GROMACS .gro file of C-alpha atoms in nm:
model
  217
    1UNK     CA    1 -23.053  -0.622  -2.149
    2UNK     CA    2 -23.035  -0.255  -2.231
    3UNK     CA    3 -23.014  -0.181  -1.805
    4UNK     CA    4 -22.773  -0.453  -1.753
    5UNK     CA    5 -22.486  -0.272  -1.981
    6UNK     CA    6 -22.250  -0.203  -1.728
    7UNK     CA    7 -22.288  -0.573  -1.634
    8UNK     CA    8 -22.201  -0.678  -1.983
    9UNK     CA    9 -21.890  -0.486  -1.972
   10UNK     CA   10 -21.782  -0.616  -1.650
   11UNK     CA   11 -21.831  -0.969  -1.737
   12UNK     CA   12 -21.677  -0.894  -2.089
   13UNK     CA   13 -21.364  -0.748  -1.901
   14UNK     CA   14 -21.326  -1.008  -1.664
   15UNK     CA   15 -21.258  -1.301  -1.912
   16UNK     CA   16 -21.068  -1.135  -2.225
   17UNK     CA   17 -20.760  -1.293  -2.080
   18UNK     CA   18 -20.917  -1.713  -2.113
   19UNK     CA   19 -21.000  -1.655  -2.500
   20UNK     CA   20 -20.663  -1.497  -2.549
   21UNK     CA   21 -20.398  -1.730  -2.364
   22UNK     CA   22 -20.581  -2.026  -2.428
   23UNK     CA   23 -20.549  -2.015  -2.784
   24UNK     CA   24 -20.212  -1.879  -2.773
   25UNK     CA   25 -20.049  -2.076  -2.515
   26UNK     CA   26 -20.250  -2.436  -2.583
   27UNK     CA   27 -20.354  -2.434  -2.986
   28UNK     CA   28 -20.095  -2.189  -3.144
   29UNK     CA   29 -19.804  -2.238  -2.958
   30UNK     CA   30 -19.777  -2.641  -3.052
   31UNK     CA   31 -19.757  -2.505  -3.437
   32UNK     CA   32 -19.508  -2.194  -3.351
   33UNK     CA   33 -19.301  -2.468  -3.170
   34UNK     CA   34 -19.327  -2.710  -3.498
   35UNK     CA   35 -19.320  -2.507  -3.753
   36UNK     CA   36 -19.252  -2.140  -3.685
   37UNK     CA   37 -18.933  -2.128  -3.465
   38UNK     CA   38 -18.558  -2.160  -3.587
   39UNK     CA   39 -18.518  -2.409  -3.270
   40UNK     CA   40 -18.822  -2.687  -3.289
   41UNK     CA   41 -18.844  -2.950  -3.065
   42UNK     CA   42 -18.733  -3.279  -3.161
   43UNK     CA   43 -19.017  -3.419  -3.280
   44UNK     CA   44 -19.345  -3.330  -3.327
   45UNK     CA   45 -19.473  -3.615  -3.052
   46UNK     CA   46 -19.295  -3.399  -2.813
   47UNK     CA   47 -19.456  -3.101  -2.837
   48UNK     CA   48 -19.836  -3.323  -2.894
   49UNK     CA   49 -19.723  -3.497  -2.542
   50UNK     CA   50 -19.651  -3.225  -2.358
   51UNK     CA   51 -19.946  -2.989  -2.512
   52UNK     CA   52 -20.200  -3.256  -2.446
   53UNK     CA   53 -20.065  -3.388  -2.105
   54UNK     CA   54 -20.084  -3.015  -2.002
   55UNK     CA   55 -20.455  -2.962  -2.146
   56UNK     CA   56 -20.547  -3.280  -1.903
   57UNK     CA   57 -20.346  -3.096  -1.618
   58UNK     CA   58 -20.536  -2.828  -1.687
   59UNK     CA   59 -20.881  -2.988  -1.655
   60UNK     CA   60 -20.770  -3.154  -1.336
   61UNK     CA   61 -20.671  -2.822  -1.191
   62UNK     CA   62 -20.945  -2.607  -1.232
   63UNK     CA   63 -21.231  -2.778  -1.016
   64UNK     CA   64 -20.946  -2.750  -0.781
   65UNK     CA   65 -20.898  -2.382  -0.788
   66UNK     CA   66 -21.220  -2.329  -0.826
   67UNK     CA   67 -21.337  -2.465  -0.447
   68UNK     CA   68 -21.020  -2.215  -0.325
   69UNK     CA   69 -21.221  -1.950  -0.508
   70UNK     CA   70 -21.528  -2.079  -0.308
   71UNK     CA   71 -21.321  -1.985   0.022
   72UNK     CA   72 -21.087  -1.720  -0.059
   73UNK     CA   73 -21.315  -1.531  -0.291
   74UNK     CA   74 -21.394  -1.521  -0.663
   75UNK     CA   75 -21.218  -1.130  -0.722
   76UNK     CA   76 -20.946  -1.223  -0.548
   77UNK     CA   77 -20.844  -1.540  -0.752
   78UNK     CA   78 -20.955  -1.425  -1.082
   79UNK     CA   79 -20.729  -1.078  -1.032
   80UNK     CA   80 -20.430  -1.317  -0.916
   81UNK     CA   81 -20.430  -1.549  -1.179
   82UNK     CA   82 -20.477  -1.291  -1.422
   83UNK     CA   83 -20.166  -1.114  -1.303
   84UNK     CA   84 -19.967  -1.416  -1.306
   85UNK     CA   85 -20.010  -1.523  -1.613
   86UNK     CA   86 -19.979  -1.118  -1.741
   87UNK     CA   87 -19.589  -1.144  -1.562
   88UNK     CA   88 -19.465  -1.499  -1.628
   89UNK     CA   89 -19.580  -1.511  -2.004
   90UNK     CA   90 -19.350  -1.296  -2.161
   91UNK     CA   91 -19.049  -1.508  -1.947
   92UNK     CA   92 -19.181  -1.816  -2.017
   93UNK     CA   93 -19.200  -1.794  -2.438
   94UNK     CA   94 -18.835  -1.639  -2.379
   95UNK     CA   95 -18.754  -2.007  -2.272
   96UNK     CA   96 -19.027  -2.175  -2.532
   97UNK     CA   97 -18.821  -2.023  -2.808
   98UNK     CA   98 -18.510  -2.233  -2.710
   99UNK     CA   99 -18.644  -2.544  -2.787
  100UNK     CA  100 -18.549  -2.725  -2.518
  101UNK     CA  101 -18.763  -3.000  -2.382
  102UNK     CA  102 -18.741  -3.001  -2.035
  103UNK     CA  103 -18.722  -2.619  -2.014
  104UNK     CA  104 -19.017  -2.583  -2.215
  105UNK     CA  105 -19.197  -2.889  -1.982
  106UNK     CA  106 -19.134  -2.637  -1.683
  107UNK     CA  107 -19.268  -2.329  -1.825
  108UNK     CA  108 -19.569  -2.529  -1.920
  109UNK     CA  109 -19.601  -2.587  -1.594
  110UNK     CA  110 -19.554  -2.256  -1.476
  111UNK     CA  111 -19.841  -2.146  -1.740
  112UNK     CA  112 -20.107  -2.439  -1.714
  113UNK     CA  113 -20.068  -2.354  -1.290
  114UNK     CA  114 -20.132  -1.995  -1.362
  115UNK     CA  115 -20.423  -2.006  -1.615
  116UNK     CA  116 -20.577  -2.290  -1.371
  117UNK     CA  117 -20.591  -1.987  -1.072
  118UNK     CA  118 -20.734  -1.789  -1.310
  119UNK     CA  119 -20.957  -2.007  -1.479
  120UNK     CA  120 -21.044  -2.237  -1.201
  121UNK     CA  121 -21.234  -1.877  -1.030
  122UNK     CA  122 -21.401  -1.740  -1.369
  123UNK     CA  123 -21.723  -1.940  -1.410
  124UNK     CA  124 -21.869  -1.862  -1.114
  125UNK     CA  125 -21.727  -1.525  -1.156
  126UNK     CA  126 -21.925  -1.468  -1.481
  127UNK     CA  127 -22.224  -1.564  -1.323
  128UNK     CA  128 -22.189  -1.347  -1.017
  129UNK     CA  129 -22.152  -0.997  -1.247
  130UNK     CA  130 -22.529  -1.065  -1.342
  131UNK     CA  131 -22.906  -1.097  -1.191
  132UNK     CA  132 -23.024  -1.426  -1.183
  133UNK     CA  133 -23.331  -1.314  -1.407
  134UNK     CA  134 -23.077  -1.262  -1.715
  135UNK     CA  135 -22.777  -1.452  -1.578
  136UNK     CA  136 -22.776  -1.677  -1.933
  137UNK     CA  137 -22.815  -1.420  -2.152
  138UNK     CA  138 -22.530  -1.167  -1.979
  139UNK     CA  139 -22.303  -1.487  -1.986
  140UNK     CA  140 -22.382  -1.618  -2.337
  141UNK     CA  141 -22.316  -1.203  -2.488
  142UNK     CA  142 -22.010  -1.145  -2.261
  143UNK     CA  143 -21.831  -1.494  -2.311
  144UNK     CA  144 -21.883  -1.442  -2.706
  145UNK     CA  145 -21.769  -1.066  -2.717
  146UNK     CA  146 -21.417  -1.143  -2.536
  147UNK     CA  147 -21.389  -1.509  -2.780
  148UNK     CA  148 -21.455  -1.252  -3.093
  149UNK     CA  149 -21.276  -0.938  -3.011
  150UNK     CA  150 -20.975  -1.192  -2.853
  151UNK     CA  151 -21.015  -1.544  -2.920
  152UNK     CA  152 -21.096  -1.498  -3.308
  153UNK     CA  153 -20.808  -1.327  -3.399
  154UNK     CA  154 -20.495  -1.466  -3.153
  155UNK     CA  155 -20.350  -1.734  -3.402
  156UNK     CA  156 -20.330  -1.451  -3.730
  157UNK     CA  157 -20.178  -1.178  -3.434
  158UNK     CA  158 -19.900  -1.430  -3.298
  159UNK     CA  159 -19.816  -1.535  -3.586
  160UNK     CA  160 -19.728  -1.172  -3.749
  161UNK     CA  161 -19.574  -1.038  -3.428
  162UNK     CA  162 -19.398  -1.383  -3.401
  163UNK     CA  163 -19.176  -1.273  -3.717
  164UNK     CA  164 -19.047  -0.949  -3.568
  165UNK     CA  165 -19.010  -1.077  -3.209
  166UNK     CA  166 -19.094  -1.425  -3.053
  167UNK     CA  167 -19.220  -1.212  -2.732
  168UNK     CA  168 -19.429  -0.979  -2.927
  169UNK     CA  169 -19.727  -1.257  -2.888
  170UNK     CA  170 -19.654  -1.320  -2.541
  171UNK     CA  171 -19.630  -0.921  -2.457
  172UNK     CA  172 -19.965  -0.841  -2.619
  173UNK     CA  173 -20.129  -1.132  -2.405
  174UNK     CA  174 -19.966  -1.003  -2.074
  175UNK     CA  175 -20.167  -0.672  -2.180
  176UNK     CA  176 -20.520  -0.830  -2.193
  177UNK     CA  177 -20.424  -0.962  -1.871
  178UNK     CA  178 -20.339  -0.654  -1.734
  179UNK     CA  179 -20.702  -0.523  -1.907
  180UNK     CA  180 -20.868  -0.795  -1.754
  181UNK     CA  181 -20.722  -0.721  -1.394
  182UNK     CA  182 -20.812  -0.365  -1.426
  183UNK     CA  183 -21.160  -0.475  -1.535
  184UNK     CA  184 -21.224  -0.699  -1.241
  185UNK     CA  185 -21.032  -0.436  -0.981
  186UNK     CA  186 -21.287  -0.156  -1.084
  187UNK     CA  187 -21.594  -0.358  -1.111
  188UNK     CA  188 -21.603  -0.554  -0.861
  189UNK     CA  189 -21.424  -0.332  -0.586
  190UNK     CA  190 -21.426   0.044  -0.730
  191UNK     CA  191 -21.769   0.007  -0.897
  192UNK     CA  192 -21.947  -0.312  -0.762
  193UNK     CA  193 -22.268  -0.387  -0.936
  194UNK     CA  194 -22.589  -0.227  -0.705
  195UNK     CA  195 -22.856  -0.503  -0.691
  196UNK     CA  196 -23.224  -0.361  -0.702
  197UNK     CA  197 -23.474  -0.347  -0.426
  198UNK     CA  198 -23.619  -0.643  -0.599
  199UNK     CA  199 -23.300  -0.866  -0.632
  200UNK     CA  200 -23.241  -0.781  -0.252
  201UNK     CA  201 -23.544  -0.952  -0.158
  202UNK     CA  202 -23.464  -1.266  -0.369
  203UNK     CA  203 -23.310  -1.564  -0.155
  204UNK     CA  204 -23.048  -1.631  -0.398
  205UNK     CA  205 -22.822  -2.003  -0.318
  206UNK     CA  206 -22.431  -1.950  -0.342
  207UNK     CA  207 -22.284  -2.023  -0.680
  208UNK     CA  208 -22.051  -2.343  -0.654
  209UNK     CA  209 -21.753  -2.256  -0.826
  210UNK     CA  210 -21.624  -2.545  -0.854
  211UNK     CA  211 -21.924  -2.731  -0.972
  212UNK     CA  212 -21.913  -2.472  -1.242
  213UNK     CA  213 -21.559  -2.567  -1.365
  214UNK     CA  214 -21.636  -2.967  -1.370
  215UNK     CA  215 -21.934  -2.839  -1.595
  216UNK     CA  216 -21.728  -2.659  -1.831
  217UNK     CA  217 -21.453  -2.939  -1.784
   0.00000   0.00000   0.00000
């Protein structure tokens, strides 16, 4: 792996945003909302509801936006969905912190659609930043490197920055969107990955993206 660094990095860079807003938006944010803010829902089956019909939503979504990224082009969708989610987050826990059900149904909306353009392009997107001869591998060490450095710690973050601001949490995920935008922009249209003489000659069949996302569904 020691000549495939740059693809590491690439790979790593390109999904730091999934660890971090998943577990933010869809496993910490149900306790913030039940425990954390001065303005809960009523009830704790609301917020279960919601999270859970959302999470399904979610699932649904992503094979969905992952045959658009088949059309319109993995880069493409994975930088737009990044962004999204990197400008409507910050709005959208603004309105979370209110505690008001319908409001917080429609931002959960707004979110789930956003992560879905994102995530729906990202599988496929992983495997494209590497060689088929260590595709596994480059996947396996990149996935885990953004869950550690982004998904490990999310929940102890939030929860601090939560005291001082309820958009501190939401800020510092629009940044490791804006990280992960910059990451795809540069390395897959600055910088693309050269293949070698000997992956040119390989006849290589097109990565299904959607396919992909029912697999990780």
């Amino acid at each position: 792996m020691q000549s495939h660094l740059r693809d590491v990095a690439a790979a790593t860079g390109g999904c730091v945003l999934w660890p971090a807003v998943f577990y933010m938006w869809f496993m910490w944010l149900p306790t913030y909302q039940c425990e954390l803010t001065d303005h809960p829902l009523p009830g704790k089956a609301t917020e279960f509801l919601l999270n859970c019909g959302f999470l399904l939503v979610l699932s649904c979504l992503l094979p969905i936006f992952g045959r658009l990224a088949d059309m319109w082009g993995l880069s493409l969708l994975t930088c737009v969905g990044a962004l999204a989610v990197a400008i409507i987050l910050p709005l959208c826990m603004l309105v979370i912190a209110e505690g008001e059900p319908f409001s917080t149904a429609a931002v959960d909306a707004a979110v789930t659609l956003a992560v879905a353009v994102y995530g729906g392009a990202l599988p496929a997107k992983l495997c494209e930043c590497f060689p088929p001869s260590v595709r596994q591998t480059g996947v396996g060490l990149a996935y885990n490197f953004a869950q550690v450095l982004f998904g490990s710690s999310i929940s102890v973050l939030a929860t601090t920055m939560s005291k001082t601001n309820v958009i501190f949490p939401a800020i510092y995920v629009s940044a490791i969107g804006l990280l992960n935008v910059f990451a795809v922009v540069y390395f897959s249209w600055i910088n693309p990955r050269k293949e070698s003489t000997l992956e040119q000659t390989l006849i290589e069949p097109k990565i299904n993206t959607s396919l992909c996302c029912l697999a990780g569904v």
